[in-house]
PDB file of C-alpha atoms in Angstrom:
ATOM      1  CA  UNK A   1     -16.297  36.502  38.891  1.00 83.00           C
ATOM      2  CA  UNK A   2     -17.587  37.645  35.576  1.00 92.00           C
ATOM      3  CA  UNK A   3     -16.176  40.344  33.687  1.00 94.00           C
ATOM      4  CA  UNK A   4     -18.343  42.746  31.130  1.00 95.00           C
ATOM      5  CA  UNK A   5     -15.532  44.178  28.674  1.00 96.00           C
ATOM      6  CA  UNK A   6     -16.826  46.868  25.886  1.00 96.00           C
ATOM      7  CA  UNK A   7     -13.829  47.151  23.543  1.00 94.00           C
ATOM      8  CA  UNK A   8     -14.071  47.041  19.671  1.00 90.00           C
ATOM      9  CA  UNK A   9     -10.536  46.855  19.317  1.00 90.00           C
ATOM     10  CA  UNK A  10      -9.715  43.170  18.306  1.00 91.00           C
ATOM     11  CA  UNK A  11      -5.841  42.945  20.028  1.00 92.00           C
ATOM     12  CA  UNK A  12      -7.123  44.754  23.199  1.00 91.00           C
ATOM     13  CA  UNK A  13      -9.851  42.631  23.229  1.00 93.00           C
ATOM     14  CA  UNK A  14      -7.728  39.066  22.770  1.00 94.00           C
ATOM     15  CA  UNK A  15      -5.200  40.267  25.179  1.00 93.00           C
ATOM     16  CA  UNK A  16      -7.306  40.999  28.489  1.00 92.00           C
ATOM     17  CA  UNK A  17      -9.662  38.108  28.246  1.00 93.00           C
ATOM     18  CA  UNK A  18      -6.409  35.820  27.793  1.00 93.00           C
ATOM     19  CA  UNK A  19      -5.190  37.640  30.894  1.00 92.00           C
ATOM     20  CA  UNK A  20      -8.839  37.677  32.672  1.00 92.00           C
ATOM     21  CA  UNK A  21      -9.293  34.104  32.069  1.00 92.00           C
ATOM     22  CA  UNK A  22      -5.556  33.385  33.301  1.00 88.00           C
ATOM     23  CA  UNK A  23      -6.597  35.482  36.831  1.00 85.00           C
ATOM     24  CA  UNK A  24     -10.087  32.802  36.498  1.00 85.00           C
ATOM     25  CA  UNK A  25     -12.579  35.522  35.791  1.00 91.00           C
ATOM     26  CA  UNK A  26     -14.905  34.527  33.491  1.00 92.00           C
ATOM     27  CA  UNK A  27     -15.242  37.521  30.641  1.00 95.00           C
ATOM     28  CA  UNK A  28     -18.315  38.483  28.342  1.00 95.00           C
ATOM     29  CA  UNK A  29     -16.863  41.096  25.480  1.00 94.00           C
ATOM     30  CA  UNK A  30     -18.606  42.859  23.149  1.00 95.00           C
ATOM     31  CA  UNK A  31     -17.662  45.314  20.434  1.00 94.00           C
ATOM     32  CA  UNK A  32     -20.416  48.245  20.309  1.00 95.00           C
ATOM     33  CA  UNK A  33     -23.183  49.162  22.549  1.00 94.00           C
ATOM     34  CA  UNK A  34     -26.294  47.753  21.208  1.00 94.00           C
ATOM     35  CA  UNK A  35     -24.891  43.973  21.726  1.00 94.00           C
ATOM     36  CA  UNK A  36     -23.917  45.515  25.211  1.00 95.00           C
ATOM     37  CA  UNK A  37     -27.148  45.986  25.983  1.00 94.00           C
ATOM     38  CA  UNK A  38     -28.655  43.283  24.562  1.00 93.00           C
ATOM     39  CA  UNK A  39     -26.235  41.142  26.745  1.00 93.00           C
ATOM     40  CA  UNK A  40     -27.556  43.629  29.580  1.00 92.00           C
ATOM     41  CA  UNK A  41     -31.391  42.389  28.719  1.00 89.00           C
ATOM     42  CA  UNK A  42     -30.588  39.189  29.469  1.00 85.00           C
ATOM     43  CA  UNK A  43     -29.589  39.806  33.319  1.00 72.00           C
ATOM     44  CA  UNK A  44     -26.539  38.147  33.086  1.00 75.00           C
ATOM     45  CA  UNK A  45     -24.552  38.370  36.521  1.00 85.00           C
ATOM     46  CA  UNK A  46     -22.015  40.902  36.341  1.00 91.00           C
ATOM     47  CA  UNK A  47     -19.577  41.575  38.720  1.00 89.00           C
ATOM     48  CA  UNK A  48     -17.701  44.731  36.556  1.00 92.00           C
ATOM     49  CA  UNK A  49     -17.442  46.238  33.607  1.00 94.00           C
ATOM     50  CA  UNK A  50     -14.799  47.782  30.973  1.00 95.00           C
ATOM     51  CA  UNK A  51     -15.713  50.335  29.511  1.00 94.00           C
ATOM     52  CA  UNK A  52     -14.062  52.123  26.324  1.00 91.00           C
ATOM     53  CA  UNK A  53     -15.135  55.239  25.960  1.00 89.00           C
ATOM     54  CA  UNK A  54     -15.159  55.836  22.362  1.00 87.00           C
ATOM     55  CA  UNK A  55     -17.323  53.260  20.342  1.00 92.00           C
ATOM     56  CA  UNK A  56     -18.112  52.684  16.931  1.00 93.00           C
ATOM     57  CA  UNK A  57     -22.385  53.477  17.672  1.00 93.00           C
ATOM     58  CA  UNK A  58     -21.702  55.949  20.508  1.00 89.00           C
ATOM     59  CA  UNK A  59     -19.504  56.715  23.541  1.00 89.00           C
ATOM     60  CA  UNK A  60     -19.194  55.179  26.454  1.00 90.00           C
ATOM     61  CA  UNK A  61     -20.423  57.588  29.013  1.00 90.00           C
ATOM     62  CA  UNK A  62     -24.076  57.081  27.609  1.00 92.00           C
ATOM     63  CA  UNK A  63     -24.011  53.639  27.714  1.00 93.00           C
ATOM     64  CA  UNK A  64     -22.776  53.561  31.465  1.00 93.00           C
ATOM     65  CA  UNK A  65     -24.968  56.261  32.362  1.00 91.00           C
ATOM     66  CA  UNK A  66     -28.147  54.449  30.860  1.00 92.00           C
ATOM     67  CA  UNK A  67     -27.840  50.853  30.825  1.00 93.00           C
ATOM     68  CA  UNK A  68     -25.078  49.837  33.370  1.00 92.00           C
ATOM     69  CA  UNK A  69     -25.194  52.567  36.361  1.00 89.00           C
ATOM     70  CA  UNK A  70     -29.027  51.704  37.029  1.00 87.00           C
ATOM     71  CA  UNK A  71     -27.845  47.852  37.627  1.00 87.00           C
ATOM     72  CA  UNK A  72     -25.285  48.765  40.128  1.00 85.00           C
ATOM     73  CA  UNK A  73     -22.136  47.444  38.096  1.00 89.00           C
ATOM     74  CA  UNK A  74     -19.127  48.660  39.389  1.00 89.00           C
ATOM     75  CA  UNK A  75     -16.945  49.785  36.312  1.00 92.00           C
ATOM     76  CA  UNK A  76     -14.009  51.380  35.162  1.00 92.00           C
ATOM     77  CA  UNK A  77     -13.521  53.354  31.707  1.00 90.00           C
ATOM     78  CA  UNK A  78     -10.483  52.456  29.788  1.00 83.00           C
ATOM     79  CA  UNK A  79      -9.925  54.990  26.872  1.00 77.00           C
ATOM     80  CA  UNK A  80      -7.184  56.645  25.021  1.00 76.00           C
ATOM     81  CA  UNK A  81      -8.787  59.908  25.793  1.00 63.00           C
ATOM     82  CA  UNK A  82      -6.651  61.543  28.870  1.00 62.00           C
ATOM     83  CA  UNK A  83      -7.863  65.421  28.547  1.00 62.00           C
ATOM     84  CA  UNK A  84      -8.662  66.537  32.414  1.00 64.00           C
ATOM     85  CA  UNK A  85     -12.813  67.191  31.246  1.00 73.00           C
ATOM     86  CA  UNK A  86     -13.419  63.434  30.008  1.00 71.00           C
ATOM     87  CA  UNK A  87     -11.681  62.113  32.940  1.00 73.00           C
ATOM     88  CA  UNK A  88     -13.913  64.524  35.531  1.00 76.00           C
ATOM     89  CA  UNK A  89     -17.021  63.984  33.789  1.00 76.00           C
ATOM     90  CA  UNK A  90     -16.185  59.836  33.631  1.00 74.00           C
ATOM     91  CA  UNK A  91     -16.059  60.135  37.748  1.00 76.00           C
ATOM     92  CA  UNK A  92     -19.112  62.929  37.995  1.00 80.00           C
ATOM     93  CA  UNK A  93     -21.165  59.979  36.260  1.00 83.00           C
ATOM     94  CA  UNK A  94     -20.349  57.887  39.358  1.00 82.00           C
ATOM     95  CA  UNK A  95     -17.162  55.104  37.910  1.00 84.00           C
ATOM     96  CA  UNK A  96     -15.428  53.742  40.101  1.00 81.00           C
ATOM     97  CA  UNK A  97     -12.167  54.245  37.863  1.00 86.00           C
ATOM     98  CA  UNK A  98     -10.642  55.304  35.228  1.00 86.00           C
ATOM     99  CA  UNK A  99      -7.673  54.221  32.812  1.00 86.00           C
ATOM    100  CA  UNK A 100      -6.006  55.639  29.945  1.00 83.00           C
ATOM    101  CA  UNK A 101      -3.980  53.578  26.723  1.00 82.00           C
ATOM    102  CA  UNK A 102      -1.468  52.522  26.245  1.00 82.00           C
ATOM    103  CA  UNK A 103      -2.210  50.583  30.023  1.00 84.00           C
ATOM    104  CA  UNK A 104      -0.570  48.137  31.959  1.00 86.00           C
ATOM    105  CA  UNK A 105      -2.908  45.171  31.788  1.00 89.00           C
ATOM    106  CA  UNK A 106      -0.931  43.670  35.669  1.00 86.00           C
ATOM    107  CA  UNK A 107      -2.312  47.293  37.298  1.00 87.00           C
ATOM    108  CA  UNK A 108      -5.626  46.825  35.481  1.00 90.00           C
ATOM    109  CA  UNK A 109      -6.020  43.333  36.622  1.00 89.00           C
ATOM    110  CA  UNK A 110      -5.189  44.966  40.312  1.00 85.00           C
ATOM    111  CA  UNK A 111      -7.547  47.691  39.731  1.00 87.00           C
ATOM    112  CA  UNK A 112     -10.251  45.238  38.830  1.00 89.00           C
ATOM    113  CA  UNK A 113      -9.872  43.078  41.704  1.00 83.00           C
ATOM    114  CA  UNK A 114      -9.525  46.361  44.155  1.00 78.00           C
ATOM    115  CA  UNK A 115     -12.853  47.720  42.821  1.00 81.00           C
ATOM    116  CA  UNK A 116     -14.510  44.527  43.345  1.00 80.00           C
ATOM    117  CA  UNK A 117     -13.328  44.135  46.953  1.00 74.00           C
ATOM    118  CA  UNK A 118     -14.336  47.696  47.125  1.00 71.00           C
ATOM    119  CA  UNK A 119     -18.137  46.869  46.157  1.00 70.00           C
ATOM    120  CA  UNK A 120     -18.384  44.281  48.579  1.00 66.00           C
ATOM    121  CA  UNK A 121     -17.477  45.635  50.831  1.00 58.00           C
ATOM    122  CA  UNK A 122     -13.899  44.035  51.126  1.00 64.00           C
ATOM    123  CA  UNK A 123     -11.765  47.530  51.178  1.00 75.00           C
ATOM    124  CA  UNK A 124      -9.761  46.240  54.069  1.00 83.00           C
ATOM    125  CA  UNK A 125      -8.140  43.090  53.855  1.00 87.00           C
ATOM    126  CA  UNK A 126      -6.500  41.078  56.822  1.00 92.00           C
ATOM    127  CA  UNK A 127      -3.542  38.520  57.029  1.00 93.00           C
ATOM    128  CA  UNK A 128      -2.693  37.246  59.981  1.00 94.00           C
ATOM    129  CA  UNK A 129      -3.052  40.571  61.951  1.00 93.00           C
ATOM    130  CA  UNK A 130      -1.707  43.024  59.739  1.00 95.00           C
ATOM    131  CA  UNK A 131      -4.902  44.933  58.184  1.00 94.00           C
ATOM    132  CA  UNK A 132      -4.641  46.596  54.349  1.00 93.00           C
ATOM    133  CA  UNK A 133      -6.844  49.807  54.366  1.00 89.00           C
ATOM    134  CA  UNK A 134      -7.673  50.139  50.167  1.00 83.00           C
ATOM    135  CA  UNK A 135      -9.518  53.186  50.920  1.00 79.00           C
ATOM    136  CA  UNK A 136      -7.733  54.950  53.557  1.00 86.00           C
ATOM    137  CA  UNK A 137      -4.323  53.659  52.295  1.00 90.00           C
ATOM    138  CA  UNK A 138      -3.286  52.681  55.653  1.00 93.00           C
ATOM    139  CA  UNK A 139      -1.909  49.525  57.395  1.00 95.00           C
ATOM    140  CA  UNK A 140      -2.979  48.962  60.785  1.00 95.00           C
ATOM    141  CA  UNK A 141      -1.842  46.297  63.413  1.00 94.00           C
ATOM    142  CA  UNK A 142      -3.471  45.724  66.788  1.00 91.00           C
ATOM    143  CA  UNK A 143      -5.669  49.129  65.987  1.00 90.00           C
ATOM    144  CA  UNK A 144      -2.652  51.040  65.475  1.00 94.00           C
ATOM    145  CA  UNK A 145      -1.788  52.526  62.083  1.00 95.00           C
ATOM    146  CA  UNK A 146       1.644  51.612  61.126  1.00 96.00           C
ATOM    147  CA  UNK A 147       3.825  54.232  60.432  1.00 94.00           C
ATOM    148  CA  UNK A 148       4.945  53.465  56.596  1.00 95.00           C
ATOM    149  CA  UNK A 149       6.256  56.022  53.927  1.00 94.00           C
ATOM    150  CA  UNK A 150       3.955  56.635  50.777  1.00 92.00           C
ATOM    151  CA  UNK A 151       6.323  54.366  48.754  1.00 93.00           C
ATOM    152  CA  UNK A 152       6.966  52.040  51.515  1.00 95.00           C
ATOM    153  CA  UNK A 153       2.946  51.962  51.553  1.00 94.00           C
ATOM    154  CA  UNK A 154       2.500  51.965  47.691  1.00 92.00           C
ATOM    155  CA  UNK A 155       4.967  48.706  47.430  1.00 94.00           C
ATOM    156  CA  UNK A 156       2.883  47.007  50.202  1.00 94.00           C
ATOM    157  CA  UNK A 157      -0.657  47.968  48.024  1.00 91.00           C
ATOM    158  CA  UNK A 158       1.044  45.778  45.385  1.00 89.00           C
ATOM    159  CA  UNK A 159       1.389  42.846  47.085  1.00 92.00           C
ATOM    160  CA  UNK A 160      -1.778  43.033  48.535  1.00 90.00           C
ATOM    161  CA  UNK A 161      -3.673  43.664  45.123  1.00 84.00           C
ATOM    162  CA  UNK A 162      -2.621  40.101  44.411  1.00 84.00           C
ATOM    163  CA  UNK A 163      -2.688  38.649  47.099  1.00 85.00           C
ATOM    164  CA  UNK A 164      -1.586  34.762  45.902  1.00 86.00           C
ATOM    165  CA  UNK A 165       0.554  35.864  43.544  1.00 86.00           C
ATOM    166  CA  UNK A 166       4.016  36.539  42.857  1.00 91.00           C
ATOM    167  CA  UNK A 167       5.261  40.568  42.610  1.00 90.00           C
ATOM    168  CA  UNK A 168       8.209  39.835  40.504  1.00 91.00           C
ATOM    169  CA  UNK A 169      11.250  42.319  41.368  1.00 91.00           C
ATOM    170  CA  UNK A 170      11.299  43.869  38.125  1.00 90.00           C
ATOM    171  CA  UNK A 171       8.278  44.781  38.196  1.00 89.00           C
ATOM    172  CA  UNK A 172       8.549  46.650  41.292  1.00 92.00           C
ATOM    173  CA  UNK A 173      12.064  48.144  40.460  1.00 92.00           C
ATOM    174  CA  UNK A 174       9.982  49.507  37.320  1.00 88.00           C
ATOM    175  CA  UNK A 175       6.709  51.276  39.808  1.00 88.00           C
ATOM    176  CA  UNK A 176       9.882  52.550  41.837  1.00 90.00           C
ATOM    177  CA  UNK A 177      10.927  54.650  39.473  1.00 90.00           C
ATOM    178  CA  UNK A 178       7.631  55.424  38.249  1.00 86.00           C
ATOM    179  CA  UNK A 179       7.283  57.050  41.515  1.00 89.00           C
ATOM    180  CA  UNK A 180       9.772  58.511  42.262  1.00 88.00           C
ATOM    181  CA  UNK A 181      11.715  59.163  38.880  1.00 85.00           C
ATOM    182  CA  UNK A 182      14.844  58.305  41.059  1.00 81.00           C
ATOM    183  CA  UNK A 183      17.851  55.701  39.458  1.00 81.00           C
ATOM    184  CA  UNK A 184      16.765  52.199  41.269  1.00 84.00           C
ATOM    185  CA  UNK A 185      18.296  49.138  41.596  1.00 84.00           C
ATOM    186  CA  UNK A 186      17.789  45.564  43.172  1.00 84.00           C
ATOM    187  CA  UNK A 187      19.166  46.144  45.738  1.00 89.00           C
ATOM    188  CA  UNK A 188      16.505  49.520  46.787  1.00 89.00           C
ATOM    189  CA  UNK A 189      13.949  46.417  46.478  1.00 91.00           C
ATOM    190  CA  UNK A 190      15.325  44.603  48.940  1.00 92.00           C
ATOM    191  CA  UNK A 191      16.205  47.704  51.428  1.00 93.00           C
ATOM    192  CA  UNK A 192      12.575  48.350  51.034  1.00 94.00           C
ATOM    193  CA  UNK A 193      11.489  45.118  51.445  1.00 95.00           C
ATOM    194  CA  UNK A 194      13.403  45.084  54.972  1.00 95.00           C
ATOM    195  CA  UNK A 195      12.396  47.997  55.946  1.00 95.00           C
ATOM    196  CA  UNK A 196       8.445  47.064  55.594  1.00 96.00           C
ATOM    197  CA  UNK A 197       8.789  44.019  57.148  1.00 96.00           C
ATOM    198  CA  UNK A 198      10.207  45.513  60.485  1.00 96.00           C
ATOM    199  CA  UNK A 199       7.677  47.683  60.506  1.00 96.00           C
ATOM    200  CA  UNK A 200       4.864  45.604  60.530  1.00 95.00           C
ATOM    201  CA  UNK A 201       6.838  42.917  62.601  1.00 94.00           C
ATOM    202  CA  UNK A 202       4.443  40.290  61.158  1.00 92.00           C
ATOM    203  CA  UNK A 203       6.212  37.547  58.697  1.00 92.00           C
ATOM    204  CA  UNK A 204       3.674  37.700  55.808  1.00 95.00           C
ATOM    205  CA  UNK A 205       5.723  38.517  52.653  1.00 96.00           C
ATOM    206  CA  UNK A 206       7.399  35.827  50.793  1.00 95.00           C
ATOM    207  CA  UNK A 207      10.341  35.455  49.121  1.00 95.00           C
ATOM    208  CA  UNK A 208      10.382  33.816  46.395  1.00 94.00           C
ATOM    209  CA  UNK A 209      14.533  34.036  45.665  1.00 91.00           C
ATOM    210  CA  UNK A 210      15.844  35.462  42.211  1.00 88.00           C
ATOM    211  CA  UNK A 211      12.297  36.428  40.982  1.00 92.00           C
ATOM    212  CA  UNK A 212      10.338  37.945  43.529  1.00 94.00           C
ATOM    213  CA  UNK A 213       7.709  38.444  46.468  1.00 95.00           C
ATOM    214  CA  UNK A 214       4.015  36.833  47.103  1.00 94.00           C
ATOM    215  CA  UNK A 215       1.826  37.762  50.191  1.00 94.00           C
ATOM    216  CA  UNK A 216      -0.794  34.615  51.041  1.00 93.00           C
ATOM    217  CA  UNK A 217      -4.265  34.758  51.540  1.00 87.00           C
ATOM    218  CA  UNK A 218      -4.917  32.391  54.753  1.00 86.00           C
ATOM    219  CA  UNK A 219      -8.266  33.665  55.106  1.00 79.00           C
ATOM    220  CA  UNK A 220      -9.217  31.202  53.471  1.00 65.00           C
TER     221      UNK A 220
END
């Protein structure tokens, strides 16, 4: 998968390609818009882009609205500008998403990989029965819709936005409380963790003891 990333700030930059490359996408960065669209004009294959909204020869929102929407490249804005108009106008253009600084570079990396399944056409994912509804946010077994809470269904879209990988606890102790804004402790991760998996009543989350939990992709 290759990665378009528009950035001109150098740590930001060296941070999510080291984390990009880690996750095996492959990433082409550049700093300002006219190299963007030079490396536009040369019809490289891009599966989507990241797109900072203010750049040192314009803004972002022109350069997605007239070099990258006409190609079809799914993209998300990342910007430190969070007023209400800039984020409406960033999803009126037609982005797929949007994300203000400071970020978490583990929920971009999900974001990424959700928007990606969402362009092609991979919204619902299915492991051994138990189907992941990115769109809908539902889960659905045997064409029934699984009765989950919204947090019981939020912990579950984590696991399945990395899908191979390992959701360490702390991590999911610290979107808890993010939340909910309620005190939370291991031992909520765990409850929670039972809870989901009698309500599915398939045996698809791991545990992997003392750090944390991985769902596996046998689709493969």
């Amino acid at each position: 998968m290759n990665v378009l990333l528009i950035e001109d700030n150098d740590s930001i930059v060296t941070g999510l390609k080291y984390s990009l490359e880690q996750e095996k996408y492959k990433v082409f960065s550049c700093t300002n818009m006219s190299d963007t669209v030079k490396l536009l004009e040369k019809n490289k294959q891009i599966d989507i882009a990241i797109i900072d909204i203010s750049l040192p020869d314009g803004n972002g929102f022109d350069l997605y609205k007239n070099y990258i929407k006409g190609k079809n490249i799914p993209s998300i804005f990342l910007t430190a500008r969070d007023g209400e108009d800039d984020i409406v106008k960033g999803l009126e253009l037609g982005v797929e998403d949007y994300m203000t600084k400071p970020f978490s570079t583990r929920e971009l990396l999900a974001r990424i990989k959700r928007n990606i399944m969402k362009y092609k056409n991979e919204s619902v994912i299915t492991i051994k029965g138990i189907s992941f509804d990115f769109d809908k946010m539902e889960v659905i077994k045997e064409r029934k819709v699984i009765p989950l809470t919204r947090l019981e269904l939020k912990i579950l879209h984590l696991l399945f936005s990395n899908l191979d990988k390992v959701v360490r606890r702390d991590y999911i102790i610290e979107k808890i409380w993010e939340w909910t804004s309620n005190d939370v402790n291991d031992n909520t991760v765990t409850v929670y963790m039972k809870r989901i998996r009698e309500k599915i009543g398939v045996d698809i989350i791991i545990t992997i003891k003392g750090i944390g939990y991985r769902i596996d992709d046998t689709r493969k």
